XYZ file of C-alpha atoms in Angstrom:
726
model
C 41.676 14.228 -2.270
C 40.317 11.777 -4.498
C 37.625 10.766 -1.719
C 37.356 14.992 -1.214
C 36.102 14.594 -5.103
C 33.798 11.935 -5.066
C 31.393 13.341 -2.560
C 31.527 16.323 -4.147
C 30.167 14.211 -7.191
C 28.000 12.513 -5.051
C 26.785 15.773 -3.409
C 26.560 17.226 -6.575
C 24.609 14.638 -8.153
C 22.471 14.880 -5.317
C 21.658 19.011 -5.185
C 20.850 19.058 -9.146
C 19.127 16.011 -9.190
C 15.638 17.240 -7.629
C 15.486 19.715 -10.462
C 15.862 17.209 -13.706
C 13.392 14.567 -11.703
C 10.849 17.966 -11.542
C 11.036 18.875 -15.488
C 10.558 15.017 -16.115
C 6.950 14.977 -13.691
C 5.871 18.526 -15.490
C 6.862 16.503 -18.449
C 4.405 13.270 -17.474
C 1.993 15.140 -16.337
C 1.936 17.362 -19.395
C 1.341 16.595 -23.118
C 4.296 16.327 -25.978
C 3.502 20.514 -27.108
C 6.112 22.415 -26.103
C 5.318 26.097 -25.926
C 7.882 28.672 -25.706
C 7.591 33.106 -25.455
C 4.522 34.852 -24.240
C 2.688 31.490 -24.648
C 4.904 29.797 -22.289
C 4.623 32.407 -19.851
C 0.695 32.773 -19.884
C 0.861 29.579 -18.945
C 3.552 29.803 -16.047
C 1.084 32.551 -14.899
C -2.173 31.188 -14.671
C -0.310 27.747 -13.223
C 0.874 29.666 -9.764
C -2.057 31.460 -9.749
C -4.184 28.984 -9.200
C -1.737 27.854 -7.037
C -1.608 30.560 -5.185
C -5.324 31.144 -5.254
C -5.684 27.325 -3.380
C -2.697 28.068 -0.512
C -4.611 31.488 -0.017
C -7.881 29.758 0.256
C -6.554 26.718 1.828
C -5.364 29.199 5.226
C -7.510 32.114 5.170
C -11.147 30.770 3.420
C -13.083 31.584 0.385
C -12.809 35.371 -0.821
C -15.645 34.557 -3.381
C -19.062 31.952 -2.450
C -18.944 28.486 -2.541
C -20.482 27.827 -6.384
C -18.062 30.732 -7.494
C -15.120 28.961 -5.840
C -15.804 25.713 -7.502
C -16.144 27.331 -10.700
C -12.578 28.801 -10.632
C -11.183 25.530 -10.207
C -12.721 24.421 -12.604
C -12.615 26.986 -15.596
C -8.900 27.610 -15.012
C -8.202 24.204 -14.943
C -10.427 23.798 -18.283
C -8.322 26.548 -19.989
C -5.182 25.251 -19.019
C -5.722 21.874 -20.388
C -6.716 23.569 -23.878
C -3.665 25.868 -23.348
C -1.041 22.413 -22.457
C -2.862 20.030 -24.277
C -2.996 19.132 -27.753
C -6.043 17.493 -29.092
C -4.028 14.482 -29.669
C -0.405 13.166 -28.535
C 2.714 12.994 -31.367
C 1.395 16.121 -32.957
C 5.097 17.511 -32.473
C 3.103 21.097 -31.988
C 5.585 23.900 -30.671
C 2.176 26.507 -30.294
C -0.754 26.331 -28.932
C -2.636 26.176 -32.241
C -5.800 28.848 -32.528
C -8.370 26.705 -32.561
C -7.028 25.742 -28.539
C -7.015 29.908 -27.874
C -10.424 29.993 -28.781
C -11.616 27.085 -26.996
C -10.055 28.587 -24.260
C -11.569 31.884 -24.555
C -14.557 30.474 -25.299
C -14.319 28.401 -21.467
C -13.595 31.694 -19.694
C -16.335 33.394 -21.452
C -19.381 30.942 -21.124
C -17.710 29.565 -17.659
C -17.943 32.770 -16.184
C -21.340 33.705 -17.613
C -22.536 29.868 -16.456
C -20.892 30.871 -12.762
C -22.685 34.992 -13.034
C -25.808 33.209 -13.456
C -26.302 31.003 -11.193
C -27.637 33.403 -8.767
C -29.924 34.609 -11.547
C -33.393 34.809 -10.725
C -35.168 31.984 -13.208
C -32.403 29.639 -11.918
C -33.328 29.589 -8.388
C -36.352 28.990 -9.435
C -35.196 26.034 -11.026
C -35.468 27.375 -14.606
C -33.568 28.455 -17.412
C -33.345 30.946 -20.073
C -32.336 30.059 -23.748
C -29.167 31.698 -22.781
C -28.263 29.379 -19.646
C -29.655 26.012 -21.815
C -26.747 27.140 -24.319
C -24.275 27.750 -21.635
C -24.786 24.809 -19.855
C -24.153 22.487 -23.438
C -21.267 24.075 -24.193
C -19.539 23.870 -20.606
C -20.404 19.964 -20.441
C -19.272 19.446 -23.925
C -16.024 21.593 -23.367
C -15.764 19.549 -20.257
C -15.789 16.355 -22.094
C -13.406 16.994 -24.392
C -10.800 17.993 -21.785
C -11.556 15.124 -20.192
C -10.743 13.076 -23.334
C -7.092 15.249 -23.594
C -6.203 14.986 -19.787
C -7.166 11.386 -18.783
C -8.082 9.374 -21.963
C -10.858 7.735 -23.895
C -11.947 5.592 -21.230
C -13.275 8.330 -18.938
C -15.193 9.919 -21.986
C -16.733 6.512 -23.241
C -17.644 5.940 -19.975
C -19.492 9.417 -19.808
C -20.860 9.603 -23.102
C -22.734 6.176 -21.990
C -23.851 7.516 -18.871
C -25.248 10.055 -20.872
C -27.046 7.450 -23.368
C -28.169 5.802 -20.212
C -30.122 8.389 -18.669
C -31.710 9.576 -21.937
C -32.292 6.152 -23.225
C -33.993 5.052 -20.202
C -37.536 4.574 -21.233
C -35.865 1.668 -24.085
C -33.957 -0.159 -20.988
C -35.610 -3.268 -19.765
C -36.601 -3.601 -15.895
C -34.897 -3.652 -13.221
C -32.067 -1.073 -15.229
C -34.625 0.909 -17.220
C -36.191 4.548 -15.921
C -38.603 6.880 -17.466
C -36.687 10.037 -15.946
C -34.807 11.418 -19.486
C -35.516 15.103 -19.592
C -33.251 17.282 -21.972
C -34.120 20.516 -19.477
C -33.412 19.322 -16.271
C -30.641 17.066 -17.484
C -28.436 20.646 -18.288
C -30.301 21.983 -15.537
C -28.442 19.984 -12.298
C -25.574 19.024 -14.222
C -24.227 22.606 -14.656
C -26.640 24.912 -11.926
C -27.414 22.785 -9.339
C -24.587 20.238 -6.795
C -26.253 17.246 -8.551
C -23.790 17.229 -11.222
C -20.250 19.003 -12.021
C -20.270 21.251 -9.168
C -21.089 18.433 -6.885
C -18.546 16.345 -4.463
C -15.688 15.216 -6.290
C -15.102 18.377 -7.677
C -15.775 20.014 -4.283
C -12.866 17.481 -3.181
C -10.854 18.780 -5.951
C -11.035 22.153 -4.999
C -10.928 21.971 -0.902
C -8.590 19.232 -0.495
C -6.497 17.517 -3.032
C -5.274 20.681 -4.986
C -3.420 21.671 -1.463
C -1.688 18.282 -1.316
C -0.572 17.889 -4.673
C 0.662 22.004 -3.645
C 2.763 19.997 -1.061
C 3.859 17.390 -2.672
C 4.994 19.155 -5.687
C 6.704 21.570 -3.295
C 8.557 18.423 -1.118
C 9.784 17.041 -4.817
C 11.164 19.899 -5.674
C 13.327 19.930 -2.640
C 14.812 16.599 -2.982
C 12.826 14.392 -0.402
C 12.782 11.864 -3.119
C 16.345 11.508 -2.995
C 16.627 11.640 -0.080
C 14.056 8.904 1.208
C 15.814 6.778 -1.783
C 19.373 7.555 0.075
C 17.874 6.258 3.267
C 15.980 3.439 2.058
C 19.066 2.322 -0.069
C 21.301 2.756 3.766
C 18.480 0.671 5.445
C 18.332 -2.041 3.485
C 20.171 -1.577 -0.342
C 23.007 -4.131 1.056
C 20.190 -7.372 1.864
C 19.236 -9.853 -1.640
C 17.665 -7.894 -4.023
C 18.292 -4.195 -1.851
C 18.004 -1.569 -4.221
C 14.432 -3.089 -5.178
C 13.751 -2.957 -1.603
C 14.499 0.170 -1.100
C 13.252 1.370 -3.896
C 9.404 0.517 -2.457
C 10.137 1.789 0.927
C 11.055 5.279 -0.691
C 9.024 5.057 -3.047
C 5.868 4.810 -0.838
C 6.846 7.678 1.718
C 6.363 9.714 -1.747
C 3.585 8.044 -2.898
C 1.569 8.831 0.056
C 2.039 12.567 -0.286
C 2.487 13.134 -3.490
C -0.518 12.199 -4.581
C 0.105 10.846 -8.517
C 1.177 7.323 -9.198
C 2.733 8.579 -12.562
C 4.846 11.532 -10.860
C 5.711 9.609 -7.948
C 6.691 6.815 -10.507
C 9.180 8.852 -12.702
C 10.926 11.182 -9.807
C 11.440 7.737 -7.599
C 11.549 5.729 -10.289
C 14.391 8.045 -11.796
C 16.850 6.846 -9.092
C 15.640 3.227 -8.867
C 15.288 2.087 -12.144
C 18.668 2.202 -12.367
C 20.132 0.515 -9.651
C 17.709 -2.520 -10.015
C 19.118 -3.386 -13.005
C 22.368 -2.424 -11.810
C 22.326 -5.863 -9.677
C 20.402 -8.069 -12.001
C 16.677 -7.082 -12.277
C 15.198 -7.654 -15.482
C 14.628 -3.663 -17.481
C 10.831 -5.118 -17.227
C 10.636 -6.340 -13.850
C 12.608 -3.158 -12.653
C 9.842 -1.028 -14.382
C 7.073 -3.183 -12.940
C 8.348 -2.884 -9.099
C 8.833 0.649 -9.224
C 4.943 0.690 -10.676
C 3.539 -1.529 -8.253
C 5.338 0.703 -5.373
C 4.186 4.190 -6.870
C 0.776 3.114 -6.875
C 0.633 1.515 -3.709
C 1.263 4.538 -2.318
C -2.366 6.090 -2.502
C -3.359 3.066 -0.063
C -0.220 5.090 2.585
C -1.325 7.551 4.885
C -1.077 10.095 5.577
C -2.478 11.720 2.137
C -3.657 8.509 0.302
C -3.850 10.385 -2.780
C -7.010 12.302 -3.238
C -8.838 9.420 -2.601
C -8.662 9.924 1.085
C -10.576 13.587 1.039
C -13.481 12.053 -1.092
C -14.299 8.965 1.300
C -14.613 12.105 4.345
C -17.536 13.175 1.631
C -18.629 9.778 1.195
C -18.243 8.231 4.778
C -18.929 9.708 8.046
C -15.733 9.413 9.648
C -13.185 11.718 10.117
C -10.124 12.540 7.841
C -7.644 11.019 10.898
C -9.826 8.128 11.372
C -9.235 6.854 8.140
C -5.679 7.631 8.172
C -5.707 5.374 11.827
C -8.306 2.565 9.238
C -5.886 2.789 6.247
C -2.837 2.389 7.885
C -2.262 -1.507 8.528
C -3.670 -2.558 5.268
C -1.439 0.012 3.426
C 1.632 -1.516 5.645
C 0.822 -5.122 4.668
C 0.205 -4.483 1.428
C 4.017 -2.864 1.004
C 5.298 -5.707 3.322
C 3.749 -8.257 0.655
C 5.682 -6.522 -2.006
C 9.382 -6.512 -0.254
C 8.432 -10.069 0.372
C 7.558 -10.520 -3.273
C 10.624 -8.916 -4.610
C 13.095 -11.042 -1.987
C 11.415 -13.830 -3.361
C 12.399 -12.291 -6.813
C 16.136 -11.743 -5.564
C 16.202 -15.300 -4.704
C 15.062 -17.063 -8.032
C 17.182 -15.359 -9.511
C 20.609 -14.905 -6.902
C 20.477 -11.065 -7.370
C 22.651 -9.752 -4.502
C 22.588 -6.230 -2.785
C 24.973 -3.484 -3.213
C 27.708 -3.490 -1.232
C 27.840 -1.486 2.560
C 30.911 0.967 0.648
C 28.525 2.125 -2.344
C 25.807 3.168 -0.278
C 25.575 6.763 1.323
C 25.921 7.611 4.810
C 22.182 7.320 6.237
C 23.606 9.544 9.119
C 24.473 11.874 6.372
C 21.784 11.896 4.639
C 19.773 12.666 7.416
C 21.625 15.381 8.470
C 21.705 16.917 5.087
C 17.657 16.840 3.898
C 16.142 15.365 7.416
C 14.564 18.922 8.157
C 12.454 17.777 5.324
C 10.497 15.122 7.109
C 9.083 17.873 9.980
C 6.361 18.913 7.636
C 5.014 15.650 7.228
C 5.301 15.653 11.201
C 3.616 18.648 11.306
C 0.798 17.567 8.831
C 0.126 14.521 10.919
C -0.481 16.345 13.643
C -2.241 19.369 13.118
C -4.874 16.613 11.767
C -4.891 14.597 14.426
C -5.221 18.018 16.469
C -8.529 18.522 15.601
C -7.582 21.159 12.525
C -9.416 20.642 9.412
C -7.842 19.321 6.216
C -7.249 21.566 4.609
C -6.140 24.436 7.176
C -3.159 21.470 8.347
C -1.482 20.955 4.842
C -1.516 24.996 4.676
C 0.833 25.038 8.555
C 2.600 22.426 7.132
C 3.562 24.219 3.692
C 4.357 27.273 5.262
C 6.796 25.545 7.667
C 8.000 23.406 4.070
C 8.621 26.113 2.441
C 10.347 27.758 5.658
C 12.921 24.716 6.010
C 13.223 24.781 2.140
C 14.385 28.379 1.777
C 16.584 28.724 5.168
C 18.271 25.680 5.362
C 20.778 26.109 2.437
C 20.762 30.081 3.329
C 21.195 29.034 7.233
C 24.425 27.065 6.268
C 26.060 29.181 3.559
C 25.584 32.636 5.534
C 24.358 32.051 8.306
C 23.540 36.013 9.919
C 21.899 36.589 6.639
C 19.649 33.053 6.935
C 18.846 34.210 10.145
C 18.080 37.979 9.134
C 15.183 36.537 6.315
C 13.881 34.347 9.512
C 13.367 36.848 11.869
C 11.502 39.511 9.099
C 9.571 36.538 8.150
C 8.415 35.860 11.151
C 8.382 39.674 12.487
C 5.715 39.816 9.203
C 3.646 37.055 9.935
C 2.949 37.979 13.228
C 1.767 41.581 12.342
C -0.384 40.100 10.287
C -1.944 38.515 12.667
C -1.965 40.982 14.946
C -3.351 43.915 12.779
C -5.589 41.628 10.069
C -6.369 38.540 11.705
C -3.845 36.318 10.074
C -3.538 32.014 12.363
C -0.858 32.713 15.439
C 0.231 28.803 13.450
C 2.014 30.327 10.947
C 4.060 32.786 13.012
C 5.148 29.222 15.022
C 5.702 26.854 11.779
C 7.765 29.584 10.812
C 9.667 29.769 14.113
C 10.020 26.256 14.807
C 11.043 25.818 10.600
C 13.579 28.403 11.899
C 14.721 26.580 14.691
C 15.130 22.942 12.685
C 17.106 24.593 10.324
C 19.738 25.710 12.866
C 19.371 22.425 14.762
C 20.628 20.436 11.064
C 23.489 23.795 10.216
C 25.096 22.781 13.679
C 25.334 19.429 12.859
C 26.255 20.103 9.284
C 28.810 21.823 10.445
C 30.180 19.599 13.013
C 30.001 16.765 10.899
C 31.639 18.907 8.312
C 30.084 17.987 5.208
C 30.905 19.835 2.841
C 27.847 19.870 0.585
C 25.091 22.192 1.831
C 21.568 21.804 1.717
C 19.898 21.853 -1.172
C 19.493 25.383 -2.446
C 15.736 26.090 -2.603
C 14.781 29.675 -3.647
C 12.493 31.520 -6.521
C 12.885 29.493 -9.172
C 12.071 26.348 -7.724
C 9.228 28.574 -5.662
C 7.827 29.093 -8.989
C 8.372 25.365 -10.409
C 6.817 23.807 -7.536
C 3.665 26.169 -7.712
C 3.727 25.057 -11.866
C 4.007 21.332 -10.937
C 1.294 21.511 -8.661
C -1.657 23.119 -11.402
C 0.066 20.680 -13.981
C -0.457 17.440 -11.740
C -3.778 19.121 -10.742
C -5.411 19.269 -14.204
C -6.145 15.654 -14.197
C -7.792 15.538 -10.630
C -10.060 18.644 -12.279
C -11.269 17.269 -14.933
C -11.473 13.598 -14.031
C -13.343 14.684 -10.847
C -15.689 17.206 -12.648
C -16.946 14.337 -15.162
C -17.715 12.024 -12.382
C -19.443 14.993 -10.701
C -21.706 14.005 -14.519
C -21.875 10.247 -13.953
C -22.786 10.976 -9.865
C -25.412 13.333 -11.000
C -26.638 10.650 -13.650
C -26.517 8.344 -10.967
C -28.813 9.850 -8.714
C -31.260 11.161 -11.265
C -32.294 7.730 -12.666
C -32.265 6.374 -9.017
C -29.399 3.893 -9.630
C -28.226 4.521 -6.858
C -30.952 2.787 -4.823
C -31.620 0.145 -7.391
C -28.161 -1.170 -8.411
C -27.417 -2.537 -4.748
C -30.618 -4.144 -4.149
C -29.849 -5.814 -7.599
C -26.448 -6.996 -6.924
C -27.268 -8.208 -3.594
C -30.852 -10.337 -5.022
C -28.804 -11.032 -7.789
C -25.787 -12.923 -4.972
C -28.527 -13.552 -2.750
C -26.921 -13.846 1.185
C -23.125 -14.929 0.279
C -20.950 -12.092 0.709
C -18.255 -13.955 -0.711
C -19.699 -13.714 -3.988
C -20.979 -9.988 -3.679
C -17.167 -9.419 -3.102
C -16.072 -11.211 -6.113
C -18.298 -9.013 -8.167
C -17.189 -6.337 -6.782
C -13.040 -7.149 -7.913
C -14.218 -7.685 -10.925
C -16.122 -4.307 -11.298
C -13.407 -2.197 -9.902
C -10.568 -4.055 -11.918
C -13.410 -2.957 -15.335
C -14.406 0.637 -14.508
C -11.276 1.471 -12.771
C -9.046 0.470 -16.447
C -7.857 3.581 -17.599
C -9.098 6.090 -15.255
C -7.294 7.589 -12.499
C -8.250 6.316 -9.136
C -10.059 9.152 -8.009
C -12.593 9.043 -10.347
C -13.122 5.049 -9.935
C -13.259 5.702 -6.153
C -16.239 8.149 -6.939
C -18.086 5.918 -9.073
C -17.658 3.150 -6.898
C -18.378 4.315 -3.806
C -22.024 5.936 -5.566
C -23.141 2.468 -7.051
C -21.067 -0.446 -5.514
C -20.198 0.136 -1.996
C -23.632 0.781 -1.033
C -24.483 -3.016 -2.039
C -21.879 -3.832 0.615
C -23.020 -1.681 3.184
C -26.681 -3.097 2.096
C -24.712 -6.468 3.553
C -23.838 -5.527 6.496
C -20.158 -4.624 6.036
C -19.135 -1.322 7.808
C -19.065 1.578 5.745
C -15.345 2.393 6.115
C -14.548 -1.587 5.196
C -16.728 -1.611 1.879
C -15.218 1.902 1.366
C -11.118 0.839 1.506
C -12.569 -2.264 -0.405
C -13.394 -0.731 -3.500
C -10.395 2.010 -3.299
C -8.219 -0.862 -3.096
C -9.252 -2.292 -6.055
C -9.139 0.628 -7.670
C -6.378 1.504 -6.906
C -5.050 -1.700 -8.488
C -7.070 -1.300 -11.829
C -4.352 1.733 -11.646
C -1.653 -0.976 -12.686
C -4.064 -3.443 -14.552
C -2.793 -3.769 -18.763
C -3.291 -2.487 -20.977
C -3.717 0.859 -20.052
C -1.407 1.527 -17.191
C -0.145 4.869 -17.015
C 3.054 4.662 -14.276
C 3.971 1.568 -16.516
C 4.176 4.175 -19.907
C 5.494 6.404 -17.705
C 8.922 4.344 -16.244
C 9.146 1.924 -19.175
C 11.671 4.654 -20.813
C 13.237 4.811 -17.729
C 13.625 1.191 -17.800
C 13.808 0.555 -21.192
C 11.594 -1.839 -21.070
C 8.086 -2.982 -23.016
C 5.147 -0.608 -21.491
C 2.810 -3.350 -21.977
C 4.673 -5.709 -19.872
C 5.891 -3.882 -17.805
C 2.460 -2.888 -17.156
C 1.671 -6.989 -16.647
C 4.867 -6.772 -14.174
C 3.061 -4.172 -11.873
C 0.152 -5.983 -11.439
C 1.755 -9.123 -10.747
C 3.902 -7.010 -8.196
C 0.503 -5.112 -6.221
C -1.254 -8.359 -6.472
C 0.596 -9.432 -3.562
C -2.091 -7.982 -1.257
C -5.194 -9.513 -3.364
C -7.017 -11.229 -0.746
C -6.269 -8.531 1.741
C -9.321 -6.293 0.617
C -11.393 -9.443 1.909
C -9.849 -10.507 5.048
C -10.753 -7.056 6.178
C -14.118 -7.144 4.965
C -14.168 -10.590 7.102
C -12.570 -9.123 9.925
C -12.972 -5.549 10.647
C -10.602 -6.025 13.835
C -7.117 -5.071 11.583
C -9.022 -1.466 10.624
C -9.430 -0.027 14.419
C -12.783 0.424 13.794
C -14.266 3.192 16.367
C -17.197 1.172 16.258
C -14.866 -1.761 17.396
C -13.707 0.365 20.077
C -13.683 -1.718 24.060
C -15.112 -4.976 21.522
C -11.406 -6.837 21.148
C -9.207 -8.081 23.879
C -4.979 -6.643 22.478
C -4.434 -10.543 21.967
C -7.025 -10.623 19.697
C -6.336 -7.817 17.652
C -2.711 -9.273 17.837
C -3.639 -12.474 16.482
C -6.008 -11.052 13.489
C -2.908 -8.735 12.560
C -0.426 -12.369 12.839
C -2.985 -14.227 10.799
C -3.475 -11.384 7.978
C 0.658 -11.027 8.006
C 0.710 -14.469 7.327
C -1.755 -14.955 4.832
C -0.210 -11.991 2.648
C 3.048 -13.953 2.855
C 1.628 -17.326 1.812
C -0.316 -15.543 -1.129
C 2.702 -14.020 -2.180
C 4.619 -17.196 -2.318
C 0.901 -18.741 -4.389
C 1.866 -15.579 -7.371
C 5.816 -16.470 -7.237
C 5.527 -20.437 -7.058
C 8.218 -20.124 -4.881
C 9.386 -19.806 -1.483
C 13.090 -21.369 -0.959
C 13.056 -23.565 -4.060
C 9.928 -23.571 -7.298
C 6.898 -24.914 -5.840
C 5.395 -28.357 -6.935
C 2.225 -28.819 -7.779
C 0.898 -29.641 -4.335
C 2.719 -27.330 -2.747
C 1.423 -24.658 -4.641
C -2.308 -26.343 -3.759
C -0.967 -26.328 -0.082
C -0.204 -23.125 -0.077
C -2.668 -21.719 -2.018
C -5.239 -23.494 0.460
C -3.094 -21.987 3.212
C -3.979 -18.305 1.937
C -7.483 -18.887 1.369
C -8.258 -20.092 3.731
C -7.049 -17.161 6.594
C -9.922 -15.297 4.784
C -12.603 -17.133 6.607
C -12.225 -14.987 10.167
C -11.984 -17.730 12.837
C -9.314 -19.122 15.034
C -9.341 -22.386 13.521
C -9.197 -21.599 10.723
C -6.514 -19.232 11.335
C -4.610 -21.985 13.191
C -4.881 -24.431 9.586
C -4.140 -21.691 7.346
C -0.812 -21.062 10.005
C -0.160 -24.878 10.187
C -0.177 -25.581 6.007
C 2.120 -22.791 5.855
C 4.919 -23.761 8.822
C 4.186 -26.897 6.942
C 5.608 -25.542 3.584
C 8.515 -23.571 5.300
C 9.627 -26.701 6.742
C 9.544 -28.807 3.414
C 10.972 -25.864 1.470
C 13.634 -25.408 4.036
C 14.957 -29.427 3.863
C 14.582 -29.451 -0.438
C 16.314 -26.559 -0.308
C 19.379 -28.216 1.641
C 19.066 -31.046 -0.022
C 19.295 -29.018 -3.685
C 22.430 -27.098 -2.057
C 23.901 -30.349 -0.918
C 23.783 -32.117 -3.992
C 25.539 -28.551 -5.427
C 28.243 -28.786 -3.493
C 28.633 -32.465 -3.901
C 28.972 -32.275 -7.576
C 31.310 -29.105 -7.364
C 28.734 -26.522 -8.025
C 28.277 -23.290 -6.365
C 26.411 -23.179 -3.128
C 23.503 -20.487 -3.414
C 22.003 -18.997 -0.408
């Protein structure tokens, strides 16, 4: 009876945890303004409506023009920002103040005016009336204020600097000066053309990013985060530092789908950080590991945050090719974090959890393994050639199907089948009479079959707890979460549109690469180093989307001009843009998890940067040796053993550099060992067989030296009667 009671308590925690983490994720992605009554209902309705609108357009296409679609996306986002975010944090507001209601109304009225006048005769002729100009000015100011509230001051400061650069170009000496400032043209280009706010970043946000944020929000609400953590704990939890390693693996899975390092850090950190502290990791170290694991999820296919979709627009590659090229570097990045965690555990003799303390992997998989199938469906539809948003839509249909039916089929099998039959009949009827995609019926049918399959095994193995209940309330929470989480991306992408517009209008996009290349000469390493510094500076305090847009427009062309392949150049700036997200003192994921870890946010941020820096040299490696990116232009150029050697060399280089950061392998490095390890890591940057052999030989020598040193230390400890540590 005691065992059954304990199992029931575990199951109860599994069922209730998703709801709690969903609320915490909303709190992080939202603000400290607590609203009740009809105002809260208004925010809920607007949030749900925005999510349903994007779900419909992803599955069935636009019901308005492209520009109107972008305006709906932008205006709804700005209205929600002013309703949810106060003018500054810490005010403790319990209502929406009158001036924020006014600002929301101004957004609606003025924004609608601008949207409806996109096809005005004077606008089409490239001119503006006074009313158009005034409306454009108001919208730009409202956007900048919204960006300040939801993203923070860094993006606002950068935007003001760019705007000042546009208007003060005559006073700036060559080669950065320009004479193209024109106030009327600025308003026109920013607000009424696809050069500015309505440009590529906002288009990507509206067409790609939102639907994947919705997919991630639904997945989080189903409790998938807890399932991933449980499976990871079962796989690696009993090893040294097992909970931290499990946190890395689980956060990687959720981070790839979530698209938000902050929300992912909170969702998975709720489970992993207490376990890390329990086995002996310091609070700031536990938080730092979670920060690095969650942020690096933006590098991991299939979703890769929002940057993957921006890369579709900035490069000639398909989404499937971007996933293929990003896979190996992302895996190496997570290997680096796990190796870093292992060395930390060895340093402080931190053990893992006893196997009897871990949830059964079979139990976790049978209880909620059906949630993995929609992710597989997403990848399948993308590889099969469907549009990205259609693939996401079909995956969401299957995800909703399995989430809704799994619990009901277990509780009342007949009623669950009846619901599935009704859904399938409705979707097939809509296909027959209104031309709905037949894939919708297929997803419902496959989802039902998957649920029946899992329920059969749940009954066979006599699972006490049913799958997580997912009903109307959870759907509403998911829809609201998606809209709230998207607000940062909407504001960042719209503001990035202003920056990109100024770059193009002033000619900076063409001159800056020439300036950089001219300054560095023909030395690619110097250009890459300057790019690294630029990424860390530009990305300080910015979301990865905004960082990537700026760097892809300004810096990536310089790398391409140095004959770096387009994919390698864009992945290079993306990697350091993600690392900038973890750079103190403005490290939003660290602030989010410091409350869970009960640690100082700045110190937690430093630890997060440290654990992310294990793969610091990796972008240099894949730029210098693109073989590990599996580029289509490299197809057929390399034999299998050349590819295998390049992968092995990159892996050894990453492992060597991690020991440099930790200043430790099996024991602490002596100064000459540190130099050897650093030399070994740096040698791998140069793409040559001989240099790879030298690097591997140096690292092998270090391993031998350290094994002998550790054996000697353990023998002395044993002789003195001290405890011999493994």
